[in-house]
């Protein structure tokens, strides 16, 4: 039996505080993140319980990222995930990258000067669905200790290449003397099959003679090596994945593999905080022939860690919708993940490069390559797109050799130039750059190359989405009035907000129509749906209303004629509408409604009432429907508010209550111009990311001056 040694513990104060937190809470894995001084980035500084590569996708985490440790630091609250099901539900991106059975908690580390970072702890499979009171108290105490320690240390510089996190090895459970060690060796050799020990990094530290015989390799080559690196028949990433699962879940795992030519072996893995014990036995089952292993020179094996790293970033890219979403995700999450200090993203348009996003570059460097033709030879992006191959430059000298003057122009010393290709078609280029020289490992090049393909697909999809949205917005803009005509004695403002779901267009509309010198009509309506069909019907409704209004029809007749037209067209969509005809000499208003929310009138004393207008039947249902007219007077300094239901509808709230709430908001608003008042009423809708309906609003404010004739 031959033995090896693993890394020893590190005794820094922050590290000791982490090990103490793990011991007091029973956590098997822990990490301390520190917020950078000049960038919204969390850096993993010290960890224990798993090898550093396991947390490589999260070495540097954007504070805005939707993952537990970032949420804890950003929102300054404890985040608890009780198992893989909750992880998949609440943090799907993380679940894709770590598909194992464990529980986790992330807690903010904050001091008097604000957030300093976060504490991350993981528990083995089988932990309860909640933190116990003792565990929660221990985490709170640990965060307080860490906050005090970090307050005495400088924050890391977010612009510098990050140092690798310190990995602490917990102390051994017990120490043994020579006699006990010999007894343990004898015991292992007597077991059937063979045994070996792996440290947390997966390196073999001990192997018995029986294991040497079963594995078919010399002990000298096995010690210090990872099994899947030294044994070609274990190169399948599924075998490494079993090891990763055992380390993270602390749950025994097993797998069966075939050692050529036809020896099936069963591996049983037993993990703890310092490594794994592996028991190897001949399998009692014959799984049949196995495809021959490719020659070593024919393929570079892909590691399980690489696969999960790419899956993590791929999951993030699926959340990007538009082009700027892709740019922001690359800048805020992928750039920090690879420790880069600069990013440039180009798309190809009409045979030239167009910059769609950049970080960490001076303006002159960005301008120097804007619009460069794809036939040019002085651009690394053009070269990458021409060849379809990524290029990596580790030092300024390498860059200067191929592109003279580029290091001085950009201030960058190393870069990865990644062509973005979709189905053989170049769509753009992404450049990650560094202020200091660095070497790109083979594994890192593989990950970046895989990532470039994912970015390319996300960017291509996002550009198609943007084109569709632009078309939709152009359609909507063409159907709504470009401006409102001046109305003597009134100040008018109108607003339209599209739904944030679907195509961002819909059937809400408004119009202001000068009927003659002494009268004007205001109309607002809502066609069912938020798509091109709804927008097209909206255009027909608006045109019909305008035609009947200018022909001199009364308000009720305008709606009746429009209704007959829609039932003849039979579009399969219904429309609500409110029509208001105002005599500018008397300020008398005649109102007719077709299933539309009631208008509001704010009186000169700012008291607001809900006007009763007979709702009538929606347009497009019954060709013989009739509509009623209501008359009111608009006093000087009063405000008439017309709106669509997108402004008031809230799931689970009675519509009458929603109308009353809007009336209260209008009542409580200070004296403002119609434009500012409209913005105030829409304030809670502008930033709503879940706005499921369009919103249209029109305000008509009667000015204080001018004669009014009653008659």
XYZ file of C-alpha atoms in Angstrom:
711
model
C 0.000 0.000 0.000
C 1.357 3.418 -1.017
C 0.312 6.753 0.552
C 0.328 10.495 -0.296
C -0.356 13.800 1.467
C -2.950 16.518 0.986
C -2.932 20.246 1.713
C -2.810 21.398 5.291
C -5.109 23.942 6.985
C -4.602 27.676 6.692
C -4.818 29.755 9.885
C -5.953 33.266 8.817
C -8.634 35.009 10.963
C -11.326 35.018 8.266
C -10.565 31.376 7.510
C -10.787 30.439 11.178
C -14.131 32.261 11.406
C -15.415 30.281 8.427
C -14.308 26.925 9.874
C -15.900 27.910 13.181
C -19.184 28.734 11.427
C -19.129 25.386 9.652
C -18.428 23.538 12.885
C -21.173 25.348 14.848
C -23.822 24.892 12.146
C -22.838 21.424 10.972
C -22.323 22.710 7.420
C -20.146 20.619 5.141
C -19.185 23.409 2.719
C -18.586 27.084 3.351
C -17.385 30.215 1.626
C -16.876 33.893 2.408
C -17.595 36.464 -0.305
C -16.288 40.021 -0.077
C -17.815 42.952 -1.955
C -15.286 44.707 -4.189
C -14.413 48.306 -3.377
C -15.158 49.834 -6.768
C -17.404 47.360 -8.582
C -20.729 45.643 -7.802
C -18.975 42.289 -7.662
C -18.700 39.692 -4.900
C -15.384 37.828 -4.785
C -14.969 34.442 -3.139
C -11.975 34.868 -0.839
C -11.928 31.754 1.338
C -13.733 28.416 1.163
C -13.740 24.948 2.644
C -15.366 21.578 2.063
C -15.087 21.332 -1.736
C -12.265 21.945 -4.221
C -11.959 25.431 -5.710
C -13.039 24.299 -9.225
C -16.438 23.303 -7.845
C -17.221 26.954 -7.146
C -15.380 28.295 -10.206
C -18.606 29.553 -11.859
C -19.156 31.659 -8.741
C -15.611 32.875 -7.940
C -16.790 36.337 -8.954
C -20.489 37.077 -8.782
C -22.238 40.186 -10.054
C -24.241 41.728 -7.228
C -27.265 41.808 -9.566
C -27.060 38.082 -10.386
C -30.129 35.951 -9.510
C -28.201 33.461 -7.362
C -28.455 32.963 -3.581
C -25.245 34.630 -2.407
C -25.888 37.750 -4.535
C -29.510 37.990 -3.389
C -28.408 37.737 0.253
C -25.821 40.521 -0.125
C -28.011 42.727 -2.306
C -31.197 42.487 -0.251
C -29.412 42.045 3.105
C -31.449 39.049 4.133
C -30.945 35.376 4.828
C -31.609 33.145 1.820
C -32.475 29.522 2.590
C -32.812 26.723 0.036
C -33.992 23.470 1.568
C -33.162 21.065 -1.259
C -32.862 20.525 -5.015
C -36.577 21.062 -5.682
C -36.571 24.488 -4.045
C -33.285 25.340 -5.760
C -34.770 24.483 -9.157
C -37.840 26.583 -8.403
C -36.193 29.667 -6.883
C -32.757 29.655 -8.524
C -32.993 27.598 -11.734
C -29.685 28.864 -13.080
C -27.812 27.569 -10.044
C -29.743 24.294 -10.086
C -28.601 23.594 -13.658
C -24.954 24.019 -12.694
C -25.105 22.059 -9.406
C -27.623 19.229 -9.929
C -26.939 17.546 -6.603
C -28.778 16.950 -3.353
C -27.867 19.518 -0.691
C -29.277 22.458 1.271
C -27.794 25.928 1.447
C -28.035 29.221 3.266
C -26.567 32.569 2.249
C -26.456 35.429 4.734
C -25.320 39.048 4.382
C -22.171 40.235 6.117
C -22.863 43.884 6.891
C -21.296 46.534 9.056
C -21.908 50.187 9.979
C -20.536 51.275 6.584
C -22.854 48.988 4.623
C -22.574 45.591 3.006
C -19.210 43.868 3.158
C -20.117 40.566 1.535
C -21.885 37.316 2.302
C -21.460 33.956 4.027
C -22.395 30.818 2.083
C -22.969 27.470 3.818
C -24.033 24.090 2.402
C -25.359 21.072 4.278
C -25.305 17.425 3.181
C -28.294 15.653 1.697
C -30.871 14.833 4.321
C -30.803 18.148 6.179
C -34.213 19.307 7.364
C -36.315 21.593 5.209
C -35.633 24.518 7.551
C -32.751 25.930 9.512
C -32.963 25.132 13.181
C -32.980 27.949 15.718
C -29.443 26.984 16.785
C -28.196 26.988 13.175
C -29.766 30.366 12.479
C -28.259 31.866 15.627
C -24.848 30.410 14.772
C -25.033 31.936 11.278
C -25.964 35.329 12.705
C -23.043 35.209 15.139
C -20.683 34.111 12.349
C -21.760 37.021 10.133
C -21.168 39.458 12.980
C -17.657 38.047 13.533
C -16.893 38.208 9.830
C -18.188 41.785 9.579
C -15.828 42.841 12.366
C -12.888 41.088 10.717
C -13.599 42.410 7.217
C -13.953 45.948 8.538
C -10.234 45.800 9.423
C -9.226 44.628 5.940
C -9.160 46.555 2.658
C -11.838 45.699 0.161
C -10.582 43.900 -2.958
C -10.124 46.009 -6.068
C -12.765 44.953 -8.552
C -10.600 46.071 -11.479
C -7.650 43.836 -10.609
C -7.497 40.197 -11.635
C -8.943 38.290 -8.677
C -6.734 36.125 -6.515
C -7.734 32.486 -6.299
C -9.827 31.774 -3.207
C -7.984 30.229 -0.291
C -9.115 26.638 0.250
C -9.026 25.451 3.858
C -8.794 21.808 4.844
C -10.576 20.961 8.100
C -8.423 19.252 10.753
C -8.371 15.420 10.764
C -10.926 13.614 12.857
C -8.092 11.841 14.701
C -4.359 11.304 14.433
C -2.753 7.866 14.661
C 0.695 6.621 15.497
C 2.836 4.244 13.398
C 1.374 1.128 14.970
C -2.212 2.144 14.256
C -1.271 3.229 10.734
C 0.242 -0.190 10.055
C -2.858 -1.890 11.478
C -5.067 0.233 9.206
C -2.918 -0.700 6.192
C -3.163 -4.391 7.043
C -6.911 -4.073 7.472
C -7.320 -2.471 4.039
C -5.178 -5.060 2.312
C -7.319 -7.864 3.773
C -10.544 -6.435 2.299
C -11.814 -8.120 -0.879
C -11.108 -6.216 -4.069
C -9.087 -3.064 -3.593
C -9.235 0.326 -1.877
C -7.941 3.797 -2.565
C -8.341 7.228 -0.980
C -8.951 10.507 -2.800
C -8.514 13.988 -1.402
C -11.231 16.564 -2.062
C -9.452 17.542 -5.285
C -9.957 13.983 -6.531
C -6.269 13.038 -6.373
C -5.346 9.559 -5.193
C -3.511 9.726 -1.873
C -3.503 6.014 -1.004
C -3.928 2.794 -3.001
C -3.850 -0.864 -1.969
C -2.189 -3.677 -3.903
C -5.614 -5.097 -4.707
C -6.661 -1.765 -6.256
C -3.438 -1.607 -8.285
C -4.158 -5.039 -9.742
C -7.792 -4.226 -10.529
C -6.997 -0.848 -12.100
C -4.157 -2.291 -14.171
C -1.806 0.616 -13.527
C 1.389 1.111 -11.528
C 1.034 2.597 -8.056
C 3.616 5.284 -8.862
C 1.433 6.625 -11.668
C -1.731 6.489 -9.587
C -0.535 8.397 -6.499
C -1.139 12.136 -6.910
C -3.257 11.690 -10.047
C -6.998 11.865 -10.598
C -8.410 8.507 -11.733
C -10.159 9.990 -14.801
C -6.904 11.634 -15.893
C -4.555 8.663 -15.550
C -6.978 5.899 -16.588
C -8.302 6.446 -20.151
C -11.298 4.193 -19.581
C -12.576 6.525 -16.825
C -12.482 9.671 -18.979
C -16.235 9.776 -19.473
C -17.421 12.891 -17.510
C -20.177 10.759 -15.974
C -17.568 9.091 -13.720
C -16.190 12.422 -12.524
C -19.769 13.539 -11.974
C -20.286 10.704 -9.468
C -17.278 11.959 -7.525
C -18.636 15.534 -7.564
C -22.046 14.324 -6.415
C -20.498 12.453 -3.477
C -18.346 15.428 -2.418
C -21.201 17.951 -2.484
C -24.027 15.800 -1.116
C -21.775 13.867 1.310
C -23.829 10.863 0.285
C -22.237 7.556 -0.843
C -22.261 7.030 -4.602
C -21.331 4.199 -6.932
C -20.776 3.456 -10.587
C -19.610 0.600 -12.793
C -16.974 0.953 -15.506
C -15.242 -1.373 -17.944
C -11.456 -1.719 -17.905
C -10.337 -2.962 -21.313
C -10.569 -5.428 -22.710
C -13.603 -6.619 -20.778
C -13.246 -6.278 -16.995
C -16.245 -4.694 -15.319
C -15.462 -3.002 -11.984
C -17.778 -1.467 -9.387
C -16.602 1.670 -7.550
C -18.242 2.642 -4.267
C -17.466 6.169 -2.981
C -17.723 7.122 0.708
C -17.167 10.887 1.257
C -16.411 13.113 4.235
C -14.987 16.594 4.756
C -11.418 15.635 3.831
C -11.897 13.339 0.856
C -13.314 10.039 -0.316
C -12.708 6.390 0.456
C -13.184 4.210 -2.627
C -13.850 0.480 -2.545
C -13.270 -1.291 -5.878
C -14.584 -4.788 -6.601
C -15.103 -6.885 -9.723
C -18.679 -6.469 -10.882
C -20.984 -9.453 -10.639
C -22.768 -8.348 -13.811
C -21.593 -8.404 -17.430
C -22.759 -5.252 -19.220
C -21.687 -6.404 -22.678
C -19.140 -5.031 -25.161
C -17.876 -1.475 -24.897
C -16.931 0.852 -27.764
C -13.152 1.139 -28.103
C -11.505 4.126 -26.459
C -10.262 6.793 -28.911
C -6.570 7.433 -29.023
C -5.383 10.110 -26.598
C -4.318 12.395 -29.437
C -7.731 12.203 -31.092
C -9.786 13.894 -28.410
C -9.367 16.276 -25.510
C -11.713 15.027 -22.776
C -14.322 17.452 -21.505
C -14.541 17.594 -17.746
C -17.761 17.601 -15.757
C -16.774 20.955 -14.233
C -16.520 22.513 -17.690
C -19.925 21.148 -18.632
C -21.593 22.620 -15.553
C -19.782 25.932 -15.935
C -21.083 26.274 -19.477
C -24.567 25.120 -18.412
C -24.594 27.786 -15.703
C -23.781 30.524 -18.197
C -26.129 29.032 -20.793
C -28.985 29.177 -18.294
C -28.194 32.844 -17.741
C -28.256 33.529 -21.483
C -31.722 31.995 -21.822
C -33.022 34.850 -19.651
C -31.868 37.486 -22.145
C -34.658 38.794 -24.362
C -33.371 41.762 -26.359
C -29.933 42.665 -27.656
C -29.168 44.933 -24.726
C -30.180 42.132 -22.346
C -27.470 39.951 -23.915
C -24.924 42.769 -23.670
C -25.808 43.471 -20.031
C -25.619 39.788 -19.102
C -22.204 39.356 -20.713
C -20.928 42.549 -19.074
C -22.396 41.997 -15.619
C -22.059 38.238 -15.189
C -19.806 36.594 -17.759
C -17.088 39.250 -17.581
C -16.831 38.938 -13.757
C -16.932 35.134 -13.978
C -13.748 35.152 -16.093
C -12.068 37.992 -14.203
C -11.951 40.275 -17.243
C -11.700 44.047 -16.974
C -12.992 44.930 -20.439
C -15.610 43.795 -22.928
C -16.492 44.724 -26.491
C -19.436 43.295 -28.402
C -19.989 43.769 -32.105
C -22.676 42.719 -34.556
C -22.230 42.482 -38.308
C -24.368 44.817 -40.384
C -24.040 45.489 -44.115
C -20.533 44.047 -44.175
C -19.282 46.125 -41.256
C -18.859 45.903 -37.484
C -21.264 47.837 -35.290
C -20.606 48.209 -31.557
C -23.593 47.190 -29.428
C -21.915 47.277 -26.031
C -18.643 47.849 -24.247
C -17.201 48.046 -20.747
C -13.797 49.194 -19.569
C -12.678 50.767 -22.857
C -11.831 54.421 -23.542
C -14.077 56.179 -26.041
C -11.297 56.540 -28.614
C -10.663 52.792 -28.579
C -14.352 52.070 -29.172
C -14.563 54.664 -31.957
C -11.435 53.325 -33.679
C -13.171 50.118 -34.762
C -16.744 51.347 -35.156
C -17.945 50.572 -38.662
C -14.785 48.694 -39.679
C -15.375 46.742 -42.884
C -15.231 42.966 -42.648
C -12.658 43.083 -45.422
C -10.215 45.032 -43.215
C -7.104 43.289 -41.914
C -6.233 45.400 -38.882
C -8.907 44.200 -36.485
C -8.768 41.060 -34.316
C -12.579 40.909 -34.435
C -12.576 40.931 -38.247
C -9.871 38.254 -38.306
C -11.856 36.049 -35.917
C -15.027 36.429 -37.975
C -13.128 35.696 -41.175
C -11.590 32.488 -39.879
C -14.388 31.438 -37.542
C -11.741 30.590 -34.939
C -11.244 32.271 -31.540
C -7.876 33.806 -30.777
C -6.188 34.263 -27.416
C -3.452 36.795 -26.659
C -1.634 36.373 -23.347
C 0.587 39.480 -23.377
C 0.900 42.932 -24.963
C 3.836 41.638 -27.000
C 1.635 39.005 -28.660
C -1.002 41.619 -29.483
C 1.583 44.147 -30.730
C 3.103 41.560 -33.025
C -0.159 41.032 -34.917
C -1.872 44.403 -34.367
C 0.661 47.195 -33.853
C -0.541 49.986 -31.571
C -3.548 48.107 -30.224
C -2.232 47.616 -26.645
C -1.464 51.325 -26.340
C -4.860 52.341 -27.795
C -6.933 50.041 -25.597
C -4.789 49.812 -22.461
C -5.328 46.055 -22.397
C -2.559 43.461 -22.009
C -4.427 40.228 -22.823
C -7.599 39.301 -24.615
C -9.853 36.507 -25.807
C -11.429 37.234 -29.195
C -14.525 35.079 -29.666
C -16.317 34.987 -33.022
C -20.080 34.614 -32.695
C -21.191 32.160 -35.374
C -24.674 30.677 -35.901
C -25.056 27.872 -38.477
C -21.899 28.994 -40.213
C -23.139 32.590 -40.389
C -21.192 35.291 -38.504
C -23.468 37.432 -36.339
C -20.870 39.298 -34.305
C -17.833 39.114 -32.059
C -17.213 39.275 -28.313
C -13.867 40.379 -26.879
C -12.932 39.840 -23.234
C -9.832 41.782 -22.236
C -7.505 42.085 -19.268
C -5.328 44.894 -17.948
C -2.516 42.501 -17.048
C -0.919 39.608 -18.939
C -2.516 36.237 -18.304
C -2.385 32.717 -19.642
C -5.529 31.049 -20.959
C -5.514 27.408 -19.907
C -6.723 24.759 -22.306
C -9.791 24.198 -20.170
C -10.573 27.912 -20.105
C -10.227 28.132 -23.882
C -12.649 25.255 -24.277
C -15.181 26.882 -21.968
C -14.885 30.265 -23.704
C -15.231 28.674 -27.129
C -18.371 26.823 -26.022
C -19.675 29.994 -24.445
C -19.150 31.941 -27.675
C -21.573 29.598 -29.438
C -24.181 30.169 -26.733
C -23.729 33.946 -26.855
C -24.062 33.836 -30.640
C -27.376 31.997 -30.446
C -28.676 34.330 -27.728
C -27.591 37.392 -29.721
C -29.145 36.129 -32.945
C -32.392 35.370 -31.139
C -32.327 38.764 -29.420
C -31.826 40.638 -32.690
C -34.841 38.884 -34.191
C -36.843 39.853 -31.101
C -35.698 43.475 -31.385
C -36.674 43.566 -35.064
C -40.125 42.209 -34.217
C -40.539 44.727 -31.406
C -39.472 47.608 -33.632
C -41.980 46.538 -36.247
C -44.665 46.342 -33.575
C -43.795 49.760 -32.182
C -43.802 51.284 -35.675
C -47.249 49.778 -36.260
C -48.528 51.126 -32.945
C -47.046 54.570 -33.583
C -48.681 54.659 -37.018
C -52.104 53.876 -35.598
C -52.046 56.328 -32.676
C -52.226 60.108 -33.246
C -48.832 61.731 -33.756
C -50.052 64.829 -31.922
C -53.199 66.323 -30.430
C -54.803 69.413 -31.967
C -55.037 72.569 -29.841
C -58.409 73.021 -28.143
C -59.454 76.559 -27.121
C -60.159 76.744 -23.409
C -58.604 73.352 -22.633
C -55.169 71.860 -21.952
C -54.953 68.227 -23.044
C -52.461 65.412 -22.345
C -52.499 61.784 -23.480
C -50.325 58.776 -22.671
C -49.989 55.207 -23.923
C -48.054 52.369 -22.249
C -47.814 48.985 -23.979
C -48.107 45.701 -22.140
C -44.812 44.178 -21.018
C -46.053 40.772 -22.206
C -46.464 39.641 -25.791
C -45.466 42.012 -28.598
C -45.607 45.215 -26.506
C -48.493 46.433 -28.656
C -52.196 46.219 -28.211
C -55.609 47.634 -28.892
C -55.779 50.593 -26.507
C -56.264 53.887 -28.343
C -57.223 57.508 -27.878
C -58.034 60.386 -30.220
C -58.950 64.062 -30.103
C -61.057 65.268 -33.045
C -61.889 68.903 -33.977
C -65.465 68.612 -35.206
C -65.893 72.294 -36.067
C -64.922 75.699 -34.731
C -67.015 75.297 -31.583
C -66.835 71.599 -30.755
C -64.354 68.805 -30.177
C -64.622 65.070 -29.528
C -62.406 62.985 -27.279
C -62.456 59.222 -27.652
C -60.720 56.398 -25.807
C -61.074 52.679 -26.366
C -59.673 49.229 -25.789
C -59.671 46.374 -28.319
C -59.355 42.936 -26.745
C -55.818 41.479 -26.965
C -52.175 42.594 -27.206
C -51.078 41.541 -30.652
C -50.972 42.672 -34.251
C -54.613 41.680 -34.818
C -55.732 43.849 -31.905
C -53.622 46.756 -33.139
C -55.013 46.436 -36.671
C -58.622 46.378 -35.416
C -57.841 49.337 -33.193
C -56.866 51.284 -36.308
C -60.185 50.389 -37.958
C -62.190 51.393 -34.860
C -60.375 54.710 -34.526
C -60.913 55.459 -38.229
C -64.607 54.577 -38.021
C -65.203 56.711 -34.937
C -63.420 59.658 -36.550
C -65.434 59.284 -39.762
C -68.831 59.133 -38.024
C -67.884 61.941 -35.613
C -66.795 64.345 -38.341
C -69.983 63.522 -40.272
C -71.933 65.141 -37.409
C -73.352 62.065 -35.677
C -74.399 62.376 -32.031
C -72.295 60.475 -29.438
C -74.748 57.572 -29.116
C -75.048 57.299 -32.888
C -71.244 57.326 -33.332
C -71.035 54.230 -31.145
C -74.043 52.542 -32.757
C -72.678 52.988 -36.286
C -69.207 51.845 -35.266
C -70.755 48.806 -33.606
C -72.658 47.859 -36.776
C -69.467 48.160 -38.809
C -67.552 45.887 -36.430
C -70.255 43.226 -36.348
C -70.221 43.230 -40.170
C -66.432 42.797 -40.169
C -66.751 39.999 -37.558
C -63.114 40.232 -36.362
C -63.700 37.924 -33.396
C -62.518 40.655 -30.994
C -64.624 43.004 -28.863
C -63.977 46.671 -28.175
C -64.851 48.990 -25.323
C -65.129 52.691 -26.081
C -65.985 56.010 -24.433
C -66.918 58.967 -26.642
C -67.106 62.555 -25.335
C -68.358 65.497 -27.409
C -67.614 68.943 -25.910
C -69.220 72.271 -26.866
C -66.353 74.726 -26.452
C -68.727 77.708 -25.991
C -70.712 76.236 -23.110
C -68.293 73.563 -21.852
C -71.190 71.138 -22.008
C -70.037 67.562 -22.559
C -72.145 64.719 -23.969
C -70.810 61.246 -23.124
C -71.660 57.788 -24.458
C -70.023 54.522 -23.431
C -69.724 50.985 -24.771
C -68.602 48.735 -21.926
C -65.815 51.142 -20.947
C -64.625 52.106 -17.426
C -66.361 55.281 -16.174
C -64.591 58.648 -16.553
C -63.497 60.723 -13.582
C -64.098 64.435 -13.017
C -61.892 66.423 -10.677
C -63.771 69.562 -9.702
C -62.126 72.970 -9.191
C -61.891 72.281 -5.437
C -60.031 69.022 -6.392
C -62.915 66.876 -5.178
C -63.058 63.942 -7.619
C -66.192 62.045 -8.605
C -66.819 58.943 -10.690
C -69.216 59.928 -13.485
C -72.117 57.613 -14.155
C -72.249 56.818 -17.853
C -74.525 53.940 -18.893
C -71.921 51.311 -19.852
C -73.667 49.981 -22.957
C -72.741 46.784 -24.765
C -69.202 46.220 -26.035
C -68.746 47.035 -29.706
C -68.798 44.091 -32.091
C -71.239 41.816 -30.235
C -74.830 42.721 -31.167
C -75.478 44.664 -34.392
C -78.679 46.260 -33.053
C -77.196 47.483 -29.759
C -78.281 50.969 -28.647
C -76.324 53.447 -26.566
C -77.302 56.266 -24.211
C -75.967 59.799 -23.872
C -75.173 61.577 -20.606
C -74.651 65.345 -20.331
C -72.439 67.183 -17.825
C -70.801 70.596 -17.508
C -67.044 70.904 -17.218
C -66.402 73.772 -14.793
C -63.402 76.009 -15.188
C -60.267 74.431 -13.629
C -61.866 70.986 -13.680
C -60.104 67.908 -15.116
C -61.845 65.143 -17.057
C -59.929 61.831 -16.968
C -60.520 59.123 -19.600
C -58.580 55.864 -19.251
C -58.507 52.188 -20.169
C -58.762 49.313 -17.713
C -55.006 48.628 -17.840
C -54.587 51.630 -15.528
C -56.854 50.261 -12.822
C -57.051 46.487 -13.091
C -55.318 44.551 -10.320
C -55.743 40.759 -10.016
C -58.030 39.903 -7.114
C -59.280 43.488 -6.610
C -62.879 44.478 -7.303
C -63.047 46.796 -10.374
C -65.231 49.336 -8.545
C -62.639 49.488 -5.782
C -59.889 50.026 -8.381
C -61.837 52.901 -9.953
C -62.368 54.437 -6.524
C -58.641 54.130 -5.784
C -57.797 55.965 -9.022
C -60.308 58.675 -8.109
C -58.601 59.036 -4.731
C -55.189 59.394 -6.385
C -56.544 62.050 -8.738
C -58.251 63.764 -5.812
C -55.034 63.805 -3.760
C -52.735 64.932 -6.568
C -51.491 68.524 -6.259
C -52.438 71.149 -8.859
C -50.336 70.174 -11.896
C -50.391 70.666 -15.628
C -52.161 67.850 -17.514
C -48.803 66.485 -18.700
C -47.339 66.295 -15.205
C -50.601 65.002 -13.767
C -50.709 62.229 -16.385
C -47.150 61.189 -15.480
C -48.072 61.170 -11.783
C -51.083 58.916 -12.389
C -48.938 56.501 -14.425
C -46.017 56.517 -12.014
C -46.803 53.123 -10.507
C -47.262 51.577 -13.981
C -44.083 52.780 -15.723
C -41.749 50.530 -13.755
C -44.075 47.537 -13.540
C -42.230 44.594 -15.185
C -45.404 42.508 -15.072
C -47.785 44.936 -16.825
C -50.158 42.507 -18.521
C -52.420 45.056 -20.193
C -51.960 48.203 -22.218
C -52.681 51.553 -20.617
C -54.170 54.611 -22.333
C -54.935 57.847 -20.517
C -56.311 61.214 -21.660
C -56.772 64.281 -19.457
C -58.758 67.354 -20.504
C -58.251 70.298 -18.161
C -60.674 73.222 -18.483
C -58.679 76.429 -18.288
C -59.721 79.163 -15.861
C -60.238 81.940 -18.451
C -62.723 82.397 -21.288
C -66.442 83.098 -21.370
C -68.949 80.360 -20.739
C -72.489 80.636 -22.042
C -75.146 78.489 -20.405
C -78.035 77.588 -22.554
